Short mmCIF file of C-alpha atoms and ligand atoms in Angstrom, two decimals:
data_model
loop_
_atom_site.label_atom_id
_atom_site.label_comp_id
_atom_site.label_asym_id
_atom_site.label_seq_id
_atom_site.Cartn_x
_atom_site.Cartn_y
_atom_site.Cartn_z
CA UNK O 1 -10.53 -34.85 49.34
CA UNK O 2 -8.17 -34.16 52.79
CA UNK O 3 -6.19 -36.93 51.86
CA UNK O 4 -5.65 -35.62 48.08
CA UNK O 5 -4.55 -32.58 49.75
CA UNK O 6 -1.60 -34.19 52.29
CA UNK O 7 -0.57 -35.64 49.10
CA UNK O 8 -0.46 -33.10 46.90
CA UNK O 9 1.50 -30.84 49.84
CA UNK O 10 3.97 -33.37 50.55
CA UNK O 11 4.90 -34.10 46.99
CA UNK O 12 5.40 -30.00 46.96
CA UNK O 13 7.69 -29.70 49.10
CA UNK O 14 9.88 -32.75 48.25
CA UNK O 15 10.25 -31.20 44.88
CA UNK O 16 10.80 -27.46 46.14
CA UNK O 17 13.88 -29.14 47.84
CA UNK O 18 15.61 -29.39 44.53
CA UNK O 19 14.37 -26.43 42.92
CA UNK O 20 17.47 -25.22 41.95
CA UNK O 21 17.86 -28.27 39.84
CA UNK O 22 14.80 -27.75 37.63
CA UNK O 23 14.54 -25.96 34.09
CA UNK O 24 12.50 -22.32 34.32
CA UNK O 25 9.38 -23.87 33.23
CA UNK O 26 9.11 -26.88 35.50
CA UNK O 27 9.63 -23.89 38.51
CA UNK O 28 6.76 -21.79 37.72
CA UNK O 29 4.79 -24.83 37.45
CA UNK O 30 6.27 -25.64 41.21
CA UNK O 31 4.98 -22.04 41.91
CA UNK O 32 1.46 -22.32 40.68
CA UNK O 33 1.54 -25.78 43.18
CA UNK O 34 2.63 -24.08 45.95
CA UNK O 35 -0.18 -21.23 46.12
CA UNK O 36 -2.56 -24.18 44.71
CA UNK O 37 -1.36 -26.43 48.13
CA UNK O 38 -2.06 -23.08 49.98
CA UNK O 39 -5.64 -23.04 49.34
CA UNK O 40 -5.92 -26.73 49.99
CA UNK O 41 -8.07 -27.88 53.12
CA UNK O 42 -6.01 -28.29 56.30
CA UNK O 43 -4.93 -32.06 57.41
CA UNK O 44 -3.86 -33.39 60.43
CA UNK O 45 -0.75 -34.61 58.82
CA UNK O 46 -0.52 -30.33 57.86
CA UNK O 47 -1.74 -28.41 60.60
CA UNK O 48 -2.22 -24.68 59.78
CA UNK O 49 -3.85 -23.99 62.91
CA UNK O 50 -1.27 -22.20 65.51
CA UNK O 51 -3.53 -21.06 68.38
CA UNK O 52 -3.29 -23.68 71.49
CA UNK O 53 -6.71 -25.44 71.41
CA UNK O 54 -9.27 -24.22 73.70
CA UNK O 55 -12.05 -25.65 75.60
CA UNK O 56 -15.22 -24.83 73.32
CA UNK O 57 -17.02 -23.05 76.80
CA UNK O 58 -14.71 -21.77 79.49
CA UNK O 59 -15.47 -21.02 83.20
CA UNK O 60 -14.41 -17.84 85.29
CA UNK O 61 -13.81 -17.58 89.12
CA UNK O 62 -13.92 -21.05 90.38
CA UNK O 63 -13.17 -21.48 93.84
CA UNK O 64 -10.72 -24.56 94.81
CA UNK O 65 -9.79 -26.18 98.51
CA UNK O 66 -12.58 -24.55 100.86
CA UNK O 67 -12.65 -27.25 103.25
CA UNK O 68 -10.20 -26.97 106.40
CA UNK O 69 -7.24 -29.37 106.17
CA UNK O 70 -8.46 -30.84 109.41
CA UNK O 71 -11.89 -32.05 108.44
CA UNK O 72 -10.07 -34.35 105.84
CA UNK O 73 -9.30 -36.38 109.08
CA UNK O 74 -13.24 -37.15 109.19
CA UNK O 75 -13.00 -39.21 106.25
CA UNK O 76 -9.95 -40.85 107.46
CA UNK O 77 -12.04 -42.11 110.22
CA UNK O 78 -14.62 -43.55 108.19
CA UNK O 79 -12.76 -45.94 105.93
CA UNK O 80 -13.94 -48.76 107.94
CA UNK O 81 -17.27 -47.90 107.85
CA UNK O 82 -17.06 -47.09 103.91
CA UNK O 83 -15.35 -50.63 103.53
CA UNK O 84 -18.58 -51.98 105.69
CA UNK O 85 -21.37 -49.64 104.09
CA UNK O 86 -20.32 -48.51 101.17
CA UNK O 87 -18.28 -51.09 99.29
CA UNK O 88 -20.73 -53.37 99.79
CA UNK O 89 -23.49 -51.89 97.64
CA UNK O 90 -21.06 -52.79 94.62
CA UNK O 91 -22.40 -55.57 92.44
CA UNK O 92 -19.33 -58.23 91.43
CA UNK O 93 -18.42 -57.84 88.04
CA UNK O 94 -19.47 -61.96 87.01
CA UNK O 95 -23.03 -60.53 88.15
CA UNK O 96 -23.50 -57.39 86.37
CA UNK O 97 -25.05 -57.08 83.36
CA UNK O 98 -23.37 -55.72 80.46
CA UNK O 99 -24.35 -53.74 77.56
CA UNK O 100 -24.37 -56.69 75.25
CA UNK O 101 -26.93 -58.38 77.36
CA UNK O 102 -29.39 -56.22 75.45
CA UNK O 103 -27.79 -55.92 72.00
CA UNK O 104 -27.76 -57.92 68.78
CA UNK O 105 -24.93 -60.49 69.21
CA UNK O 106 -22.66 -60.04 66.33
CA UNK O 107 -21.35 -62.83 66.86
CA UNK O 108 -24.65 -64.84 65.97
CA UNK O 109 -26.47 -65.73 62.88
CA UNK O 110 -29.32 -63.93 63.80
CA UNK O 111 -27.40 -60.08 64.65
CA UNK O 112 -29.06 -59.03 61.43
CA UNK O 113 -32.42 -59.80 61.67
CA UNK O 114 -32.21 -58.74 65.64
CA UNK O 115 -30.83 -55.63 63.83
CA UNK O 116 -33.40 -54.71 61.66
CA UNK O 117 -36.19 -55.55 64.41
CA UNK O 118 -34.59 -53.11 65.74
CA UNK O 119 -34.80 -50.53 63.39
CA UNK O 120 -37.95 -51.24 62.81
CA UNK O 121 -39.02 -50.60 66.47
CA UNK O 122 -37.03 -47.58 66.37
CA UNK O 123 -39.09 -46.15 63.61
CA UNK O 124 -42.12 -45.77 65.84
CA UNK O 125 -40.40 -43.18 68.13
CA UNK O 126 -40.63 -39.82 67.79
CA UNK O 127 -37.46 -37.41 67.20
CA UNK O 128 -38.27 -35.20 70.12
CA UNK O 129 -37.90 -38.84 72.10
CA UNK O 130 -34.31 -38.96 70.23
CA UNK O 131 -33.02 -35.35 71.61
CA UNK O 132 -33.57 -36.34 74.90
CA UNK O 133 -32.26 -39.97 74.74
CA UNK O 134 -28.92 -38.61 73.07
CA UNK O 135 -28.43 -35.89 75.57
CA UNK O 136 -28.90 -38.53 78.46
CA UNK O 137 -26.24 -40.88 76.59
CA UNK O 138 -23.74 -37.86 75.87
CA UNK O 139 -24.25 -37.14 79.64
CA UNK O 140 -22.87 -40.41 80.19
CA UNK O 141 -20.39 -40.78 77.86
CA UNK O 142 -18.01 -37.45 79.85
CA UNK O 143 -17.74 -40.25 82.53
CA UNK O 144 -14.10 -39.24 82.34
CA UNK O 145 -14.99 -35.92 83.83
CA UNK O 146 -16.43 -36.83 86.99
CA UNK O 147 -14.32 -39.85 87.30
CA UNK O 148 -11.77 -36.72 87.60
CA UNK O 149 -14.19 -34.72 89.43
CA UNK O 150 -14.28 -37.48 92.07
CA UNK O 151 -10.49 -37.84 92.76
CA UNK O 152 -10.72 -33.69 93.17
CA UNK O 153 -12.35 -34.40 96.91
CA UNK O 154 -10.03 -33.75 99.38
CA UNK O 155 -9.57 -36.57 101.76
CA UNK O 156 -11.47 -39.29 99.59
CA UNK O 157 -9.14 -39.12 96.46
CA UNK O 158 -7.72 -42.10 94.86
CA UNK O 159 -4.36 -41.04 95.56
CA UNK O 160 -2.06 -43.56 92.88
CA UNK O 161 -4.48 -44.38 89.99
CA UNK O 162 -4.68 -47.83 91.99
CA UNK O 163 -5.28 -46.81 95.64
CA UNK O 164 -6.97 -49.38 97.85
CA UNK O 165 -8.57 -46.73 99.96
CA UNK O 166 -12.46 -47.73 100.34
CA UNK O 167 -12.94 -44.56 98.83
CA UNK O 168 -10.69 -44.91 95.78
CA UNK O 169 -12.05 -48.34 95.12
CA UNK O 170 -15.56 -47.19 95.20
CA UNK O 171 -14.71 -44.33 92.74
CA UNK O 172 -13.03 -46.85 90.12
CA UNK O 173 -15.92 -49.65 90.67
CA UNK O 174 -18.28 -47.16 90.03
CA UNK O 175 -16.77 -45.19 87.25
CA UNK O 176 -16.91 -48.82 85.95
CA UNK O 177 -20.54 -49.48 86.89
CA UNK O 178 -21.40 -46.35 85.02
CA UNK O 179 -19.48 -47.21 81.90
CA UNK O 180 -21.70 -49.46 80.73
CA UNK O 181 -24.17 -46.95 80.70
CA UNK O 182 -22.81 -44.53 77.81
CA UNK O 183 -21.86 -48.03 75.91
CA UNK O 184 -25.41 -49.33 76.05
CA UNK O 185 -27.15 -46.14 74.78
CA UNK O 186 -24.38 -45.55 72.22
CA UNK O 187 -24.62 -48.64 70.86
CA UNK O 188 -28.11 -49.17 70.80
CA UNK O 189 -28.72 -45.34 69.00
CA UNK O 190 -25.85 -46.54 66.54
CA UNK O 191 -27.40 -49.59 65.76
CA UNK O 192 -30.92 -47.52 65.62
CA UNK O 193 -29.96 -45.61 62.57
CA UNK O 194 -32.07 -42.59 63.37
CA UNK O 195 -29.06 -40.13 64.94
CA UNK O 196 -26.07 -38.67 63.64
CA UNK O 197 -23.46 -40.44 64.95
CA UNK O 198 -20.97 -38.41 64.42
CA UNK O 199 -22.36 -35.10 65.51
CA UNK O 200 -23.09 -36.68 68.73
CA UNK O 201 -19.46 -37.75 68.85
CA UNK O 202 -18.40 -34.10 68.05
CA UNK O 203 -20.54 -33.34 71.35
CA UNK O 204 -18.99 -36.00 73.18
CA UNK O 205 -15.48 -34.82 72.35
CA UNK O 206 -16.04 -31.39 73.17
CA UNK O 207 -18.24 -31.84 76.26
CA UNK O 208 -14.85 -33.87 77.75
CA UNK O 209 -12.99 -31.69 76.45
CA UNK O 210 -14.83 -28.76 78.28
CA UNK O 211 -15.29 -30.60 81.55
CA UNK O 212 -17.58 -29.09 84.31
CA UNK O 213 -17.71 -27.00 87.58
CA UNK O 214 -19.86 -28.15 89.51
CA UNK O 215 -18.92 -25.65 92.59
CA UNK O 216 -17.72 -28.39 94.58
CA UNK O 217 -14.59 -26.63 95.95
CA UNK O 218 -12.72 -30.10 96.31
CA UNK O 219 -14.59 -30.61 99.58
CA UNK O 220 -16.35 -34.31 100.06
CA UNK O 221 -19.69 -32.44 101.88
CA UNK O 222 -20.06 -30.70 99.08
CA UNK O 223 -19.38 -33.64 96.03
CA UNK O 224 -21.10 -35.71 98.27
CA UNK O 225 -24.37 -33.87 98.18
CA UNK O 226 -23.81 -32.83 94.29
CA UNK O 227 -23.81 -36.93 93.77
CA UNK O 228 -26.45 -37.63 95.36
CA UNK O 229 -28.44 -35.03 93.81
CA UNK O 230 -27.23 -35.85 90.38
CA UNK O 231 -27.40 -39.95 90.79
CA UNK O 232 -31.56 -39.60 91.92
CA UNK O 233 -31.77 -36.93 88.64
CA UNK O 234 -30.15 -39.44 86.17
CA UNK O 235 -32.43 -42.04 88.18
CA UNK O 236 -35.78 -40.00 87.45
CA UNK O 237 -34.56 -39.00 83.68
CA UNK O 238 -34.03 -42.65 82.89
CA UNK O 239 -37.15 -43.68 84.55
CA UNK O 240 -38.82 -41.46 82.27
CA UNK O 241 -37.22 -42.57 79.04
CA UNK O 242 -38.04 -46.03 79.87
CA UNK O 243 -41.67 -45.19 80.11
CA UNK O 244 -42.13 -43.33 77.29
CA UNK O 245 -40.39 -46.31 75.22
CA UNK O 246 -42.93 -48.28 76.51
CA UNK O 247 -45.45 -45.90 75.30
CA UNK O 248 -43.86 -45.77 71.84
CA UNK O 249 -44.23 -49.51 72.05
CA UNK O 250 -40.39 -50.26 72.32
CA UNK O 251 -40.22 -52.56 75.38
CA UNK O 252 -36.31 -53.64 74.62
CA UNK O 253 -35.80 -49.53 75.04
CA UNK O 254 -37.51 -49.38 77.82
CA UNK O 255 -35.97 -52.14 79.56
CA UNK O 256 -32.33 -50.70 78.60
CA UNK O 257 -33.38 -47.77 80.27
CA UNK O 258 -34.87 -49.30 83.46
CA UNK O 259 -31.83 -51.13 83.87
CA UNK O 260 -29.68 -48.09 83.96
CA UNK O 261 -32.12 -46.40 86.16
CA UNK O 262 -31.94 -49.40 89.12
CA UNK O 263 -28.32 -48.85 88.71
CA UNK O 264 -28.77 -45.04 89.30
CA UNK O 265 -31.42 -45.71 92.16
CA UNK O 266 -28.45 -47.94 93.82
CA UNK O 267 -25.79 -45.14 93.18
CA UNK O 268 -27.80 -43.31 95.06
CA UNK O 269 -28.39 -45.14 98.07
CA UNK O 270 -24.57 -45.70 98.38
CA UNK O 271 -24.33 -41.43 98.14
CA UNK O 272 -27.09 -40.72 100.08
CA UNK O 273 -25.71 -43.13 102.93
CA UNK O 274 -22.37 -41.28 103.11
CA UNK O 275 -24.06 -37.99 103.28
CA UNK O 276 -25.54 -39.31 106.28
CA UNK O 277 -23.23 -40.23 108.09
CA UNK O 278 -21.79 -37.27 107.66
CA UNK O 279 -24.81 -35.19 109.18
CA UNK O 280 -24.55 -37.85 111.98
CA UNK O 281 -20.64 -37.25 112.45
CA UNK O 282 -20.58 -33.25 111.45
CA UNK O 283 -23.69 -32.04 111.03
CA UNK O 284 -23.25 -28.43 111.31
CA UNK O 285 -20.47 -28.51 108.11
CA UNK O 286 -22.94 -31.02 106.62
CA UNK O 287 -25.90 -28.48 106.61
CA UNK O 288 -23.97 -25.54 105.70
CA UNK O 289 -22.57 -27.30 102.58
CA UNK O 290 -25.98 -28.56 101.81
CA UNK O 291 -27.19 -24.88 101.79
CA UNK O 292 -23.86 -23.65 99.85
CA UNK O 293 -24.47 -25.92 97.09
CA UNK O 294 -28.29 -25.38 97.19
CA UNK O 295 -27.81 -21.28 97.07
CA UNK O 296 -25.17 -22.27 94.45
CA UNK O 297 -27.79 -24.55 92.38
CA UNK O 298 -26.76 -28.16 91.27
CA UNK O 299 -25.51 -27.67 87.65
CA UNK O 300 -26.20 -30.90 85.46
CA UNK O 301 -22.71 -32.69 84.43
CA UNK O 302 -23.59 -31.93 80.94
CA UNK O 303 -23.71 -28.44 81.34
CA UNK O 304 -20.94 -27.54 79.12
CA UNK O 305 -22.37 -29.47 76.13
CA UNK O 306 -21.34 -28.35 72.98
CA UNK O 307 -21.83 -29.63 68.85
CA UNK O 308 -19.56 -27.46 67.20
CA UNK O 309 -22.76 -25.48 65.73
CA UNK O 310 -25.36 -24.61 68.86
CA UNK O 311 -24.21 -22.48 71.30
CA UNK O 312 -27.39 -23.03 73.34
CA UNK O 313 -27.82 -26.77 72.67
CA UNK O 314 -27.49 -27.40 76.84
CA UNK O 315 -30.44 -25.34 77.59
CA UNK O 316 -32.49 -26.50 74.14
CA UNK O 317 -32.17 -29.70 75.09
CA UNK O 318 -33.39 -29.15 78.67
CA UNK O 319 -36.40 -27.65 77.36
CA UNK O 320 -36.98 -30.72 75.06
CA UNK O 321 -36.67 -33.21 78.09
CA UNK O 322 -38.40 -30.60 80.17
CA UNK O 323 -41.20 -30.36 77.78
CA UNK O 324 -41.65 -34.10 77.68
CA UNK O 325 -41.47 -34.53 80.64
CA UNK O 326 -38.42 -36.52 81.07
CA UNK O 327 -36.49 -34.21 83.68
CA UNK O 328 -37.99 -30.88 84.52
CA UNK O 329 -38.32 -28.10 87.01
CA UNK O 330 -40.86 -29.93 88.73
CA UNK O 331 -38.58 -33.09 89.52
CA UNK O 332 -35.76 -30.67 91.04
CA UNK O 333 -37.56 -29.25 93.86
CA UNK O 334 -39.24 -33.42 94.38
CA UNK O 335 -35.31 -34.46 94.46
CA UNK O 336 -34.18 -31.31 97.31
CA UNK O 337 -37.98 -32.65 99.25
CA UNK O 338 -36.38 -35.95 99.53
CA UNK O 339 -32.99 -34.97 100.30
CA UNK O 340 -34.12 -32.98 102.93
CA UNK O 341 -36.23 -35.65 104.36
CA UNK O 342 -33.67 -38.44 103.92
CA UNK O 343 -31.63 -36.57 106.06
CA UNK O 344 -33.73 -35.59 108.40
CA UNK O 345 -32.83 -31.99 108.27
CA UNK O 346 -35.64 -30.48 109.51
CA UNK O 347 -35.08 -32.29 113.04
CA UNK O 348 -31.54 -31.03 113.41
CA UNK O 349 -30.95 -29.78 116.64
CA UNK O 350 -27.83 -28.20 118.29
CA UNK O 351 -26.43 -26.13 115.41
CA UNK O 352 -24.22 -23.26 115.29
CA UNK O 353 -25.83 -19.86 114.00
CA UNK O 354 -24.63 -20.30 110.48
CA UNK O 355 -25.90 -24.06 110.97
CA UNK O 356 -29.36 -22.98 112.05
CA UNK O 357 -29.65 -20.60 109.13
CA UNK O 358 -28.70 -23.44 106.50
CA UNK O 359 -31.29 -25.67 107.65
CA UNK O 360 -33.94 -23.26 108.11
CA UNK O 361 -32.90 -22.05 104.24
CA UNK O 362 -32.63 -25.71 103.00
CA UNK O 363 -36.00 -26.40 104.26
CA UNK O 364 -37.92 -23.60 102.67
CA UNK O 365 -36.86 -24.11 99.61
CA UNK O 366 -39.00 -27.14 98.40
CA UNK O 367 -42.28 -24.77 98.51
CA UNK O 368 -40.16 -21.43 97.23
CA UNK O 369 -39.19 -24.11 94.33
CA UNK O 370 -42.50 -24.98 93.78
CA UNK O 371 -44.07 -21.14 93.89
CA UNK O 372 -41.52 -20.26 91.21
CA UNK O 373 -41.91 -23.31 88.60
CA UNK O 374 -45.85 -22.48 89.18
CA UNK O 375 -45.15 -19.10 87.51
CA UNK O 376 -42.52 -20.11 85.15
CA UNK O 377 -44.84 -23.12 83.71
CA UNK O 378 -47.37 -20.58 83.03
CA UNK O 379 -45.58 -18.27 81.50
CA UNK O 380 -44.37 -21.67 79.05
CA UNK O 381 -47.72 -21.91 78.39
CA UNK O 382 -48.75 -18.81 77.32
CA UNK O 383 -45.33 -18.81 75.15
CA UNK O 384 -45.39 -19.56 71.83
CA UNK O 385 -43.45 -22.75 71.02
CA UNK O 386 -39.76 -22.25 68.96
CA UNK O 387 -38.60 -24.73 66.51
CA UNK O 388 -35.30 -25.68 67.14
CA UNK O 389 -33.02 -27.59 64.79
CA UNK O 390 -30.74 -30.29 66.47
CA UNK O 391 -27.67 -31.50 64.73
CA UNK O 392 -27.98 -35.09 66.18
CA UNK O 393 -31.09 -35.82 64.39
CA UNK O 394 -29.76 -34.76 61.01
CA UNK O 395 -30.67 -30.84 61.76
CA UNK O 396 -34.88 -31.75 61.91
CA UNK O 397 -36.30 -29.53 64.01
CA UNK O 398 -37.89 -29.92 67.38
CA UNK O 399 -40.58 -27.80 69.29
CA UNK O 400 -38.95 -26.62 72.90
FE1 FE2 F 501 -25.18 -43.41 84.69
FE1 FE2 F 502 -25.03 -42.39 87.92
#
C-alpha cells in the first residue's frame, strides 16, 4: 500500500514536468492524479511531515553541573584504585556468556524443534507475566541512554569515545556486559511468539528517543548512588521473573533471568564499592548527595516509556510488576535499608551541619517508607482492580 503510493507520486511528478507537452485530456487526467497522490498515505521516500520531530515525553527544569570543579580532582585521585577495585570485577569477554548460550542455535538441525519447545513452554505463562518481562527487556534495550548518561559525570567521563581512563573503560565494558541483556530477552520473547514485536520496538524507539533525567546533575556522587540503586532494582526485578518462570514451569526462562540477575548483583558490587570509597574519601558531599537524590526519588531508567498509543503505559506497567510482585513499593524502601547499611551511614561521625541533617534524613526514611506503602497497599486493596489493555500483548487486557 505505502509503496503503491511512492510510486504512484513519483510517476506524477515526472509527467507534470512535461505538461505542457500533453493534449487537454491527458492534463486533466494528470490533475485528477495529482489531488488522487494528495490523499495518498505519507512515505518516507515523501515526507509531508514539516514539524522537527520531538521527543514523545519532554522534561522541564533540569539542573546540569552542580558539583564544584574542584571535587572532579577526587576522582582523579582514584584511578588507581578504580584500575585495582573496580576493573577487576569485569568478567573477560572469552568467559562471559552470551545470549546464544541460551537460544536455539540456528545454525543446527535441531533450532526448530528447540523452537517450538519453546513455544510450547511459553504457552504456560500467563500474559500479566509477559507485561512485566517486556517492560524489563525494553528497560534494557535504552542501554544507549545511560551509556550517555554515564559519560555526563563530571570527572569520570570517557572523554574520546576510546579513553583508557579506568573509568571510561569500565563504562564501555559494562555498557557491553549489559548488552547482552536486552539481546537475550528480545530474542527469546521473539522467538516466544506471544508479544508484539513490533509494538515493543515502537517503545524501544521512542523510549531512546526520549531519554531520561534521572536528576543526576552530571555529578559522580550523585550517578554513583542512582547506579547503585538502579543495578540492586534490576537485580531484585530479575530475581523475581526468574522465580515466577519457575513457577510457570519454564526453567530455561528462569535460568535466562537468573543469569542476568548475577550479572546485576555484580554491577552492583562494583557501584556500591565506589560509593564507598567515596564516603571514606568525602563523606560529608557523599551524604548530602545521598539525601539530594533520596528527597529527589530514584526515577526508573524507563521512565519515559512510551508505545505510540498509552500515555500512562510507565506507571501501568509498574502496577502490573508491582501487583505481581516482581518490583514494588515494598522492595524500594528494602534497597535504601541496605544502602544505608552498606555504607554505614548511620555511624558517620564528624559531619558538617548540612552533613548531619542528610544522614539523620537518609536514615529515617526506611521506616517513613515503610509507614507510607502500609497505607498505600491498603488502600490497593480496598480498590477495585482496572483492566488495562497493553499493546505488546496484542491489546489483551491486564488487571493493575
Ligand atoms: Fe541489565
Ligand atoms: Fe544493570
Amino acid at each position: 500500500m505505502a509503496l503503491s503510493g511512492a510510486s504512484s507520486t513519483a510517476c506524477v511528478s515526472r509527467r507534470t514536468l512535461g505538461s505542457s507537452l500533453q493534449p487537454k485530456s491527458t492534463q486533466s487526467n494528470i490533475s485528477a492524479m495529482i489531488t488522487m497522490a494528495s490523499t495518498l498515505p505519507a512515505t518516507p521516500s515523501t515526507p509531508v511531515h514539516k514539524k522537527p520531530f520531538r521527543p514523545a515525553h519532554e522534561v522541564e527544569g533540569q539542573i546540569t553541573h552542580s558539583m564544584p570543579a574542584h571535587k572532579m580532582e577526587i576522582f582523579k585521585s582514584l584511578e588507581n584504585w578504580a584500575e585495582q577495585s573496580l576493573l577487576t570485577l569485569l568478567k573477560p569477554v572469552e568467559s562471559s556468556w552470551q545470549p546464544q548460550d541460551f537460544l536455539p542455535d540456528p545454525a543446527s538441525s535441531e533450532f526448530y524443534e528447540q523452537t517450538e519447545e519453546l513455544r510450547k513452554r511459553a504457552m504456560e505463562i500467563p500474559d500479566e507475566y509477559y507485561v512485566c518481562l517486556v517492560g524489563d527487556m525494553i528497560t534494557e534495550e535504552a542501554l544507549p541512554t545511560y551509556q550517555t548518561m554515564l559519560n555526563t559525570f563530571d570527572g569520570v567521563r570517557d572523554e574520546t569515545g576510546a579513553s583508557l581512563s579506568p573509568w571510561a573503560i569500565w563504562t564501555r565494558a559494562w555498557t557491553a556486559e549489559e548488552n547482552r541483556h536486552g539481546d537475550l530477552l528480545k530474542q527469546y520473547l521473539y522467538l516466544s511468539g506471544r508479544v508484539d514485536m513490533r509494538q515493543i520496538e515502537k517503545t524501544i524507539q521512542y523510549l531512546i528517543g526520549c531519554g531520561m533525567y534521572i536528576k543526576t546533575e552530571n555529578s559522580p556522587f550523585m550517578g554513583f548512588i542512582y547506579t547503585s540503586f538502579q543495578e540492586r532494582a534490576t537485580f531484585i526485578s530479575h530475581s523475581n521473573t526468574a522465580r515466577h518462570a519457575k513457577r510457570h514451569g519454564d526453567l530455561k526462562l528462569a535460568q535466562i533471568c537468573g543469569t542476568i540477575a548475577a550479572d546485576e548483583k555484580r554491577h552492583e558490587a562494583a557501584y556500591t564499592k565506589i560509593v564507598e570509597k567515596l564516603f571514606e574519601l568525602d563523606p560529608d558531599s557523599a551524604v548530602i548527595a545521598f539525601a539530594d537524590m533520596m528527597r529527589k526519588k530514584i526515577v526508573m531508567p524507563a521512565h519515559l516509556m512510551f508505545d505510540g498509543r498509552d500515555r500512562g503505559l510507565f506507571d501501568h506497567f509498574s502496577a502490573v510488576a508491582q501487583r505481581l510482585g516482581v518490583y514494588s513499593a515494598g522492595d524500594y524502601a528494602d534497597i535504601l535499608e541496605f544502602l544505608v547499611g552498606r555504607w554505614k551511614v548511620e555511624s558517620l561521625a564528624g559531619l558538617s551541619e548540612e552533613g548531619n541533617k542528610a544522614r539523620d534524613f537518609v536514615c529515617c526514611l526506611g521506616q517513613r517508607y515503610r509507614k507510607l506503602e502500609e497505607r498505600a497497599r491498603g488502600r490497593r486493596e480496598t480498590r477495585e482492580k482496572r483492566r488495562v489493555r497493553f499493546s505488546w500483548i496484542f491489546d489483551r487486557e491486564v488487571l493493575v
